[in-house]
XYZ file of C-alpha atoms in Angstrom:
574
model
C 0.000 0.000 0.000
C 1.065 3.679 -0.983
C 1.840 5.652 2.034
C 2.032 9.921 1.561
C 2.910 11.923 4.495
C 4.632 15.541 4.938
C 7.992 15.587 6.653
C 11.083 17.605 6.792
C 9.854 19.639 4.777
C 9.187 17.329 1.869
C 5.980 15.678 0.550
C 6.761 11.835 0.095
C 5.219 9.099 -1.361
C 6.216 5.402 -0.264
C 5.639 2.251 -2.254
C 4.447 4.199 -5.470
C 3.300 1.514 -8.103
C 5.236 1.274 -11.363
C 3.795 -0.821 -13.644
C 5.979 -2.627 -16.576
C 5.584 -3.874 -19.910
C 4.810 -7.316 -18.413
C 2.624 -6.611 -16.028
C 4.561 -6.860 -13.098
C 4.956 -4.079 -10.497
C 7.658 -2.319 -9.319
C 7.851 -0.171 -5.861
C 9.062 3.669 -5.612
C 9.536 6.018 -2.939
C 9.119 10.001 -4.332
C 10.746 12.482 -2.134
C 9.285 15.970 -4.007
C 9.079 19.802 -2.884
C 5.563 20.345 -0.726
C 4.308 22.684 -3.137
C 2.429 21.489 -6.102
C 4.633 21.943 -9.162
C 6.385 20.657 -12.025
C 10.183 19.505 -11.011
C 13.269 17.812 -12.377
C 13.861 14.287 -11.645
C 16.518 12.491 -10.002
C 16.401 8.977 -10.173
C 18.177 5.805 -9.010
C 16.946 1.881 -9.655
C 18.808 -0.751 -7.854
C 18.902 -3.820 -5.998
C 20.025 -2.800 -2.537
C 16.355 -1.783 -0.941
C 15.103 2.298 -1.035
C 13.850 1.686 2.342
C 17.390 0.158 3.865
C 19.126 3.066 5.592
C 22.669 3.883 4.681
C 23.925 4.044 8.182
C 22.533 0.480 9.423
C 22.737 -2.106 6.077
C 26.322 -0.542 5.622
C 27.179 0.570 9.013
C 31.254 0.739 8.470
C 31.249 2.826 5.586
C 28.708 5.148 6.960
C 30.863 6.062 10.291
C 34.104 6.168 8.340
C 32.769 8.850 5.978
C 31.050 10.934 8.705
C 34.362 10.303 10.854
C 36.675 11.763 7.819
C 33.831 14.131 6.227
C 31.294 15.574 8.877
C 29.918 17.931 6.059
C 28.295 15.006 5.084
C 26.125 14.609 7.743
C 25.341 18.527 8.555
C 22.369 19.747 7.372
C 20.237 16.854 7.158
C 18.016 14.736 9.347
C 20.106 12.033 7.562
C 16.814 9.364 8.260
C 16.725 9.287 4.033
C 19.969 8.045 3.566
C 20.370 5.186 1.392
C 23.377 3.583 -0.128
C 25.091 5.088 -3.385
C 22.186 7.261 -3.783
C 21.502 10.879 -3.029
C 19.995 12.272 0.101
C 16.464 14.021 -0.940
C 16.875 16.530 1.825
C 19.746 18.277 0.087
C 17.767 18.682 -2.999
C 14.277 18.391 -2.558
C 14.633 22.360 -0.850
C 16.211 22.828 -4.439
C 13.583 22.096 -6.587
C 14.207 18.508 -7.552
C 12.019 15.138 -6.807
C 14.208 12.024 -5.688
C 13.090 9.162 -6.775
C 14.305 5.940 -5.640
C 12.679 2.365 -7.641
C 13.740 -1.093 -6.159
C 14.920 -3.228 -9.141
C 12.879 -6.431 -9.967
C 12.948 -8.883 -7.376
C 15.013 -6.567 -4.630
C 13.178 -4.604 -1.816
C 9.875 -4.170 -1.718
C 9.657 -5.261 -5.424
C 9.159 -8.836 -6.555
C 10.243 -10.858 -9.407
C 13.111 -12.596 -10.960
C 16.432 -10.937 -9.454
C 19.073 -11.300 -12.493
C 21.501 -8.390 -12.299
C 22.022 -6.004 -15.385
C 20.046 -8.243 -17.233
C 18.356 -6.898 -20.484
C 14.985 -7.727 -18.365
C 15.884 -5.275 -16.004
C 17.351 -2.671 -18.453
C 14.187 -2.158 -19.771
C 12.528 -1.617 -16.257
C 14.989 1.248 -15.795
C 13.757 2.540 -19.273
C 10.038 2.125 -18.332
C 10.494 3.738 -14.994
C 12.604 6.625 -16.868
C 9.682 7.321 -18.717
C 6.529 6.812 -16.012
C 8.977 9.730 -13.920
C 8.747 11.915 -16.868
C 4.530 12.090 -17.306
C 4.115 12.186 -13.577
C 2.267 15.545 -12.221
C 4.914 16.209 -9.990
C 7.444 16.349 -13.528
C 8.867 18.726 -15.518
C 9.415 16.066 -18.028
C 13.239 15.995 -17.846
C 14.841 12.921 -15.971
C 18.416 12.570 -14.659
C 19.953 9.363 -13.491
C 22.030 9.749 -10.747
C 24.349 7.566 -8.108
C 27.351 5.628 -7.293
C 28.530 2.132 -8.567
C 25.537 -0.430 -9.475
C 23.461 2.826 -9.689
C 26.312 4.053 -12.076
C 26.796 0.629 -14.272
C 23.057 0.683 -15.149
C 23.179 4.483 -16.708
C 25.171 2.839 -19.214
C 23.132 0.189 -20.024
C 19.967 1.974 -20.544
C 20.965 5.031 -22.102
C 22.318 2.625 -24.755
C 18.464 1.907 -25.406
C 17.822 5.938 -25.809
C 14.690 6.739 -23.468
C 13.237 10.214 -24.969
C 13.052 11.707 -21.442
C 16.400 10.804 -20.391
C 18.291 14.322 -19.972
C 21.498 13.929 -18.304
C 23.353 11.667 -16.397
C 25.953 11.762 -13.232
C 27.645 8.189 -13.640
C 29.534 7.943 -10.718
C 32.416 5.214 -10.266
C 30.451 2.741 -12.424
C 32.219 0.411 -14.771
C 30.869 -0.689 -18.605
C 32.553 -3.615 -19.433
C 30.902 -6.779 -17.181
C 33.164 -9.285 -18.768
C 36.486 -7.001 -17.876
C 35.699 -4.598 -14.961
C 33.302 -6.817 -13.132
C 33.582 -10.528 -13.695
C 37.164 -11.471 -15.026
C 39.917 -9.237 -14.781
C 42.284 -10.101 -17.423
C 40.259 -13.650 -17.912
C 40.762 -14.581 -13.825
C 37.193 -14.983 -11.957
C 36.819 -11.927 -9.492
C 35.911 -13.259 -6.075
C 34.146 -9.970 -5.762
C 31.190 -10.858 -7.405
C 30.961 -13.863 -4.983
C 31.113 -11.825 -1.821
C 28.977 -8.620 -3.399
C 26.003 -11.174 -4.421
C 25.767 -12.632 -1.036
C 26.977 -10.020 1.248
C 24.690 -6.956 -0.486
C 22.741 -8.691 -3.077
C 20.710 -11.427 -0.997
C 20.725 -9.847 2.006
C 17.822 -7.436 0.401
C 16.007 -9.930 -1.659
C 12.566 -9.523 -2.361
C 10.660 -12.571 0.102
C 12.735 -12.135 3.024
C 9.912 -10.034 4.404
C 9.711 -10.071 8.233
C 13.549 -11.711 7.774
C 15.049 -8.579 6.851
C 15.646 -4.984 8.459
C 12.791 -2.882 8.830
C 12.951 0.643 7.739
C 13.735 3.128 10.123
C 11.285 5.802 8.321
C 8.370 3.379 8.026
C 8.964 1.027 10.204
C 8.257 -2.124 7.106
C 10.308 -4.503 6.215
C 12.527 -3.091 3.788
C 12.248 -6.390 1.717
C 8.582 -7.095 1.666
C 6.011 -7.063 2.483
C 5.475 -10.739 1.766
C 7.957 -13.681 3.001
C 8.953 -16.132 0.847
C 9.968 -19.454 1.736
C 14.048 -20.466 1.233
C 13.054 -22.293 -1.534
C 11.242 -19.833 -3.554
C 13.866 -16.881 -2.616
C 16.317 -19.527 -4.297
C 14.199 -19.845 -7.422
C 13.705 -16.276 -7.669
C 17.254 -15.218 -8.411
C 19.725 -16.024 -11.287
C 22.898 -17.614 -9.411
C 25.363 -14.484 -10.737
C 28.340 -15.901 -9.584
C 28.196 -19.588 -11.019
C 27.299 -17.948 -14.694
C 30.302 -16.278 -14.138
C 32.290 -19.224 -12.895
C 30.837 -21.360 -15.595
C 31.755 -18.821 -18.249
C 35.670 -18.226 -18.786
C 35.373 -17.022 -22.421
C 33.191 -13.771 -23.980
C 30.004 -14.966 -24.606
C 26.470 -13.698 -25.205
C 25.638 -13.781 -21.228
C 28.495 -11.032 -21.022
C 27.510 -9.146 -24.244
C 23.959 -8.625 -22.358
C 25.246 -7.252 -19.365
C 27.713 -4.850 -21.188
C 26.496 -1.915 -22.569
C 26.781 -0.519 -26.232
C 28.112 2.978 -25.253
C 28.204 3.714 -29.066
C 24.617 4.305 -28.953
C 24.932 6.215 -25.777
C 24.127 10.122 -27.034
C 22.524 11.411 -23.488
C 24.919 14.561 -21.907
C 27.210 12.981 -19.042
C 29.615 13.562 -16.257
C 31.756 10.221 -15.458
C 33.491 10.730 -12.643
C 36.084 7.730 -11.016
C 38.157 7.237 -8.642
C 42.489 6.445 -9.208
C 41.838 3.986 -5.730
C 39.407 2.168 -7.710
C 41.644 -0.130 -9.034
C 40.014 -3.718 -9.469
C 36.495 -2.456 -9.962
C 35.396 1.438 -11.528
C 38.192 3.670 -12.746
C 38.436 1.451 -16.040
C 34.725 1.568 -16.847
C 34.363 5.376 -16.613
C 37.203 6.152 -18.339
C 36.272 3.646 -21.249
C 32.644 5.053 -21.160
C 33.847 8.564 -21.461
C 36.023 7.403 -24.280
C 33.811 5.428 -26.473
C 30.178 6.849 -26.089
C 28.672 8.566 -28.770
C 27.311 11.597 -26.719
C 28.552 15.047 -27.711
C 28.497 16.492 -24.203
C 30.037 14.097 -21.962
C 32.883 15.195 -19.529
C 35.498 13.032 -16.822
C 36.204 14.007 -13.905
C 38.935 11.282 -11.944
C 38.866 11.892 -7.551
C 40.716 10.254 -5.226
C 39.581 9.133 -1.393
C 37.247 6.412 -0.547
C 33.845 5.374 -2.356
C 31.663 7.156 -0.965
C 32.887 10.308 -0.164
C 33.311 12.239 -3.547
C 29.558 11.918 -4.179
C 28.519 12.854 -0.265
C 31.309 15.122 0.048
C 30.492 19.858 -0.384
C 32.422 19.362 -3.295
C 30.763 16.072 -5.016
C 27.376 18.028 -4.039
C 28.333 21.142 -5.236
C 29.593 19.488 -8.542
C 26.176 17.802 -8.892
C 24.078 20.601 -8.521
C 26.224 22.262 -11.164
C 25.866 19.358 -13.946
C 22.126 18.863 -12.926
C 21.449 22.482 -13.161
C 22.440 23.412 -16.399
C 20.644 20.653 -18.076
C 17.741 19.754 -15.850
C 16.579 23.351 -14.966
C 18.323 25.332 -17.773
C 20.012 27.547 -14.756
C 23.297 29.501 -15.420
C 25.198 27.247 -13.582
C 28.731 27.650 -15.056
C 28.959 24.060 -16.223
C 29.505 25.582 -19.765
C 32.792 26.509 -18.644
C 33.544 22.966 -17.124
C 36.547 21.509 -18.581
C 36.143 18.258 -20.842
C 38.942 16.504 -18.416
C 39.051 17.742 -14.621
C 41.831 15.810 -12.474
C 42.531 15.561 -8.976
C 45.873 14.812 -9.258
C 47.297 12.566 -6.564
C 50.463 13.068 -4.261
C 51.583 10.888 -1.415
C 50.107 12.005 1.840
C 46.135 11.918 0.184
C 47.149 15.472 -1.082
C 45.392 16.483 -4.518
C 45.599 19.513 -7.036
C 42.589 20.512 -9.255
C 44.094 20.792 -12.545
C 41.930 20.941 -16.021
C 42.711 19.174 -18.830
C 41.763 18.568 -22.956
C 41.601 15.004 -23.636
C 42.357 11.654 -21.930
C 45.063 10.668 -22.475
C 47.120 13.632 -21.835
C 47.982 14.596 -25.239
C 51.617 15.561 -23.979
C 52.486 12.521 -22.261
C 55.860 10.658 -22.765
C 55.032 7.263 -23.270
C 58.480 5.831 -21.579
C 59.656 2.482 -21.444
C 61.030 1.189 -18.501
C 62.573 -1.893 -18.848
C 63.004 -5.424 -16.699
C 66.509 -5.790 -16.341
C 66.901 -9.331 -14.740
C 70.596 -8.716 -13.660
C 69.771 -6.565 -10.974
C 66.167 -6.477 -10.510
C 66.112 -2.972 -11.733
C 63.910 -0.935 -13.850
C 65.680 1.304 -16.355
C 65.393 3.160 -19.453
C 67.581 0.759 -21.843
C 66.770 -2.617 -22.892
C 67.932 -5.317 -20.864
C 69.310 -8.991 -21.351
C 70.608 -11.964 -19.011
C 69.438 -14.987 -17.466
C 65.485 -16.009 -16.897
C 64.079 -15.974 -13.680
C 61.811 -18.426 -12.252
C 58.730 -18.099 -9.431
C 55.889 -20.479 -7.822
C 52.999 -19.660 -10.207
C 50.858 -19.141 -7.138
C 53.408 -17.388 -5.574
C 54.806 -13.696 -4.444
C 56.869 -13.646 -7.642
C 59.761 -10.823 -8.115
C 60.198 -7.409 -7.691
C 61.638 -5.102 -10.125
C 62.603 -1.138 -8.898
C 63.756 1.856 -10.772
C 66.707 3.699 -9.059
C 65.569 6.780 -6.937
C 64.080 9.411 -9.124
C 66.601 11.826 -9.924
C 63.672 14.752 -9.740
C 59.738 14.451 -9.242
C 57.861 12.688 -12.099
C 54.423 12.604 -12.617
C 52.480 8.860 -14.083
C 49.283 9.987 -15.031
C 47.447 7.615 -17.925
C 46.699 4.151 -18.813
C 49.567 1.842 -18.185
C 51.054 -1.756 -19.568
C 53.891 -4.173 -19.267
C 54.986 -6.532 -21.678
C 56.550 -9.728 -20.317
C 57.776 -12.606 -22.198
C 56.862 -15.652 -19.847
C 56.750 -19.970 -19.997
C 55.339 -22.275 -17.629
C 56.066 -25.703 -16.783
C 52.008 -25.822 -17.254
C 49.416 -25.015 -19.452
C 48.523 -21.788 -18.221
C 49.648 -19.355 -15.646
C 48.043 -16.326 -14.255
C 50.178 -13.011 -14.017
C 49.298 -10.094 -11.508
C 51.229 -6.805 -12.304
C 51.660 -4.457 -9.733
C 52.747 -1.006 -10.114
C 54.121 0.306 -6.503
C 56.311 3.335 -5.163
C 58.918 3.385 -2.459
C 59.989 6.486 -0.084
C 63.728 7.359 0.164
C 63.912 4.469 3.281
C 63.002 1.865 1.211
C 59.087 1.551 2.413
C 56.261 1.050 0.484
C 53.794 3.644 0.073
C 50.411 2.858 -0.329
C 47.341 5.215 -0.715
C 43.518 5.592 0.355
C 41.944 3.309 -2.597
C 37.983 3.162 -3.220
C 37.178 0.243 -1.194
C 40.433 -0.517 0.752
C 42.699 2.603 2.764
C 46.460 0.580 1.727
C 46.403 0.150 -2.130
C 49.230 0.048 -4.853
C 48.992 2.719 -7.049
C 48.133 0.338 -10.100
C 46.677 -3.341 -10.842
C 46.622 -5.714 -13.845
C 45.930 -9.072 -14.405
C 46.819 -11.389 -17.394
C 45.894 -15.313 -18.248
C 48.054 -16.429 -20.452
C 45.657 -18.295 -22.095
C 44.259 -15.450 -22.904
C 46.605 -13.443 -24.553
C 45.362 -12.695 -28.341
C 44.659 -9.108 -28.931
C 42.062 -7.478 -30.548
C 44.605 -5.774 -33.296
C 41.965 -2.991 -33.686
C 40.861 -2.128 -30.192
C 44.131 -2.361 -28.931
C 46.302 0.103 -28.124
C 50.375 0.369 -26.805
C 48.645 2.025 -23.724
C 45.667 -0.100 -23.653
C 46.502 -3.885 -24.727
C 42.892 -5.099 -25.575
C 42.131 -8.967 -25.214
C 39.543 -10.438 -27.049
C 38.872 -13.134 -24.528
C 37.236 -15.472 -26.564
C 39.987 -17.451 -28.204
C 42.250 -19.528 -25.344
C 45.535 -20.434 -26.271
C 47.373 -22.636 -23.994
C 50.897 -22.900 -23.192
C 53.325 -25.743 -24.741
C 55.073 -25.985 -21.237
C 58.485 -24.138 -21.105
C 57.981 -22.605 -24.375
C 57.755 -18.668 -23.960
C 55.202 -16.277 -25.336
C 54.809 -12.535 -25.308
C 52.260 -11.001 -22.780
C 50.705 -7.682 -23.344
C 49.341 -6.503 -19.741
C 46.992 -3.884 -19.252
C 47.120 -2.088 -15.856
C 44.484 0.369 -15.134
C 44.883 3.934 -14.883
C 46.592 5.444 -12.502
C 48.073 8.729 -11.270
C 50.351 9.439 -9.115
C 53.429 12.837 -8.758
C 56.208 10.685 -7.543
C 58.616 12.260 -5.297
C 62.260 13.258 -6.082
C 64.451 10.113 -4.448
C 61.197 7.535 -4.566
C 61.707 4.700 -6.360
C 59.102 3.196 -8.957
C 58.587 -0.466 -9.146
C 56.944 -3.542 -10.822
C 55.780 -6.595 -8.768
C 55.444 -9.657 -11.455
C 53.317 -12.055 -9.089
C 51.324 -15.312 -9.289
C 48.648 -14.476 -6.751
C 47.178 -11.049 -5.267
C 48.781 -8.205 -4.278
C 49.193 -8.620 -0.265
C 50.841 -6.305 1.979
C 49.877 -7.698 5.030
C 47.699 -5.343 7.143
C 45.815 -6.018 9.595
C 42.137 -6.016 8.820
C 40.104 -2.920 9.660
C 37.385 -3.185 12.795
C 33.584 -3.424 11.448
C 35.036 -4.396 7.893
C 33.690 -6.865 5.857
C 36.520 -8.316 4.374
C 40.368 -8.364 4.960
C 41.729 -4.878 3.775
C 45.208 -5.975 2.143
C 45.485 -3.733 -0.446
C 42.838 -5.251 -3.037
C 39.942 -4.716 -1.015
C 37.503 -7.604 -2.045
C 38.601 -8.230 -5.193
C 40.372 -11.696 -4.808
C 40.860 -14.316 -7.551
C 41.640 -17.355 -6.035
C 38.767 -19.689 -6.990
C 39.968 -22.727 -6.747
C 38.007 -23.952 -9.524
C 38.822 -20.916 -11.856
C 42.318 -21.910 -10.574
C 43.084 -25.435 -10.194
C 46.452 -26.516 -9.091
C 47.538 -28.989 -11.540
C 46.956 -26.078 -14.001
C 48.171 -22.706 -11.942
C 50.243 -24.383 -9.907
C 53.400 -24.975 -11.113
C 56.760 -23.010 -11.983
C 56.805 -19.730 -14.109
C 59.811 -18.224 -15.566
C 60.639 -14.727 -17.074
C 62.465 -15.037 -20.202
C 64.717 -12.002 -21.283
C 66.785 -13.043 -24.583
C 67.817 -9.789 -26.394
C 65.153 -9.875 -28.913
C 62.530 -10.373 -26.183
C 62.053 -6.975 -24.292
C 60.585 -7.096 -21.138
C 59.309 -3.734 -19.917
C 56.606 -1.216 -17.874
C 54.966 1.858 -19.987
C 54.718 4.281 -17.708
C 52.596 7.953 -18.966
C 55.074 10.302 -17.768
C 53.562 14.085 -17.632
C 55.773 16.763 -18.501
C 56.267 19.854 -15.648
């Protein structure tokens, strides 16, 4: 049943019915200005329940960010708050409705729950375009919110709804085969962990199972309560198709959007922590969609706070105003490119740029020199060197920088490797070390001790796609495997993702060629849900994606003179 009432100084509707296609309805909560009007709309449609509060379903993240950013919390009740998605009570006063729609078969909505599924791209669409003939509507609709509430911009903007005006994609990736599923062709445990952890946890069924709303006091994943058995055959099991599915197939093509039909105006903003998960997708979405007005902007600091944060707001309300309310916002004058660019100590400088990549980088080689275990400038030769294949691998490190250098791009190595196997899996790691030696690690997205870049290679998995791939940006198709004739060598082309980073004067760059996870060690946070050693939750060590007799064995780096090893680095000019 719909429920209205008039509160802090909004006019809200719960558990609006949405109606699709099929006949089956969907739930909404409207948060909209009390007076009786035509407004903008700002909507999100997800799986993790509109009526879940931020502060109890993800209870860590919520007191770290009010902890570093109290801003966040000022000026609000903060009893709306709601995971990855706006708060209405900083812009209902504005002139905007909020509305929040739980996906098919999460919250309060029943159904089939099957994750960026076609079926559920077309929801979005549907509900894009109910919004838009409301009353309450000023027919222009703007999708807006962090991560799965990012990912699904893409996908239904490729469809084209008329009323679809703008859109604030925020630390969302595009590719589900490469940024979600399999990085480099290895399953990503993340998807495990995410479906069970957030996914299930919200499921429509549970009912009188799951958390009640603090605002309404109803189940947040109701009202009716399903039996075990019937919650079970109401969702798609996301991470066996994934484990099932090593190559590029049609499951992946549906759950990847076609950003060359995306045309809607959009601001994708990521994150350089992000490694493992959004950085990749935004950037790559920015790249290849079709739309004329589309800008990047690239953050640093955790995953929530650049969208919570005065400055993510005020950004926002900028983007949103200029095409939702025609209001002289200054967004005109918004460069294409804005950076944050990163320096140890979480300090970043604002700096506007063209075009990514930086049109005046120097693409410089840095190569493996297996002599000394040093990075340098001129090609290398000597003896190979050998590692467990499940192992920490080796270590390569520049000499001290003579004077600071900024990396700011897409990065790759290119390793010639053999395995006493079939197959091996290769983790790159792209670190920095002070003028003592130490490791420095930074603030990333979802984990507060990251590398400054990741990238993952099977070597199976090797054949390029000649036309989508670029020195920068080696592209694998994915869909061809190729294994190893053991101890016979073959060239690897490894994309890491984007990175940036001003490197002090007397740091030291390096390259960590590993056969498992990056690790450093750290002890696991208070409250967290999953070990924070640098990689956050994304973990690839399936044992069935990775069985021993296959990843198991010996590796070896080959370095014969006509084989060069070596890191690109995108070295920025002063």
């Amino acid at each position: 049943m719909t429920e209205s009432r008039i509160a802090d100084g909004m006019r809200i509707d719960f558990d609006v019915p949405v109606e699709m296609d099929d006949g089956l309805v969907l739930r909404a909560d409207v948060f909209r200005p009390v007076e009786d009007g035509q407004y903008p709309v700002l909507m999100t449609m997800g799986p993790y329940a509109k009526g879940l509060a931020f502060q109890e379903g993800w209870k860590f993240n919520w007191d770290r960010l009010v902890a570093a950013w109290p801003e966040v919390a000022e000026g609000s009740t903060n009893k709306y708050q709601n995971w990855e998605t706006v708060d209405p009570e900083k812009w209902v006063p504005d002139g905007y409705v909020c509305l929040r729609v739980d996906s098919r078969g999460a919250g309060r909505s029943p159904g089939l729950l099957d994750p960026w599924s076609a079926r559920e791209t077309q929801d979005l669409y549907e509900c894009i375009e109910w919004a838009a003939v409301r009353p309450w509507s000023n027919g222009k609709v703007g999708l807006s919110g962090i991560s799965y509430y990012a990912m699904n911009q893409w996908h239904v903007a490729a469809l084209q709804p008329p009323h679809l005006t703008a859109m604030l994609v925020q630390e969302g990736a595009s590719d589900y085969y490469r940024e979600f599923a399999r990085h480099g062709g290895i399953l990503s445990g993340f998807l495990n962990s995410w479906y069970r952890g957030l996914h299930t946890t919200v499921q429509h069924g549970l009912g009188e199972r799951s958390a009640r709303s603090r605002v309404t006091g109803e189940p947040v994943a109701g009202p009716e309560t399903l039996t075990e058995e019937d919650l079970v055959a109401n969702r798609v099991d996301v991470y066996g198709e994934v484990r099932a599915r090593p190559l590029v197939d049609q499951h992946y093509r549906d759950r990847t959007a076609d950003l060359g039909k995306v045309v809607t105006p959009f601001l994708s903003t990521a994150n350089w922590g992000g490694q493992g998960l959004h950085p990749r997708g935004n950037i790559e979405g920015f790249l290849a969609a079709a739309s004329e007005q589309k800008w990047l902007e690239i953050h640093g600091d955790t995953h929530s706070s650049p969208f919570y944060t005065n400055y993510g707001v005020a950004m926002q309300k900028r983007f949103f105003g200029h095409f939702l309310k025609g209001e002289d916002t200054g967004w005109d004058k918004q460069p294409r490119v804005a950076l944050r660019v990163r320096h140890p100590g979480e300090v970043f400088v604002d700096r506007a740029e063209n075009e990514w990549p930086l049109a005046r980088t120097r693409w410089t080689r840095y190569h493996l020199n297996p002599n000394d275990m040093s990075l340098g400038t001129g090609p290398a030769s000597g003896p190979s060197l050998s590692y467990q294949a499940t192992g920490d691998g080796l270590l390569f490190r520049s000499a001290a920088l003579a004077e600071q250098t900024e990396l700011t791009g897409p990065v790759a190595a290119r390793l010639v490797l053999s395995s006493d196997t079939t197959d091996a899996d290769v983790f790159c790691c792209l670190v920095v070390f002070d003028e003592n030696g130490q490791e420095v690690t930074f603030q990333g997205s979802n984990d507060p001790r990251t590398p400054i870049g990741l990238g993952w290679l099977r070597a199976s998995h090797r054949k390029l796609d000649a036309q989508r791939t670029l020195p920068h940006r080696p592209y694998h198709t994915h869909d061809d495997p190729q294994p190893l004739t053991p101890g016979e060598p073959v060239t690897l082309d490894i994309e890491i993702w984007p990175t940036c980073l001003v490197v002090p004067a007397g740091y030291r760059i390096g390259l960590m060629v590993r056969g498992r996870d990056y690790d450093n060690g750290a002890e696991a946070l208070p409250g967290a849900k999953y070990p924070l050693r640098g990689i956050g939750p994304f973990t690839h060590n399936d044992p069935v994606d990775r069985p021993a007799e296959i990843f198991g064995g010996t590796a070896t780096l080959h370095f014969e003179p006509d084989q060069e090893s070596y890191l690109l680095l995108p070295v920025i000019p002063e």
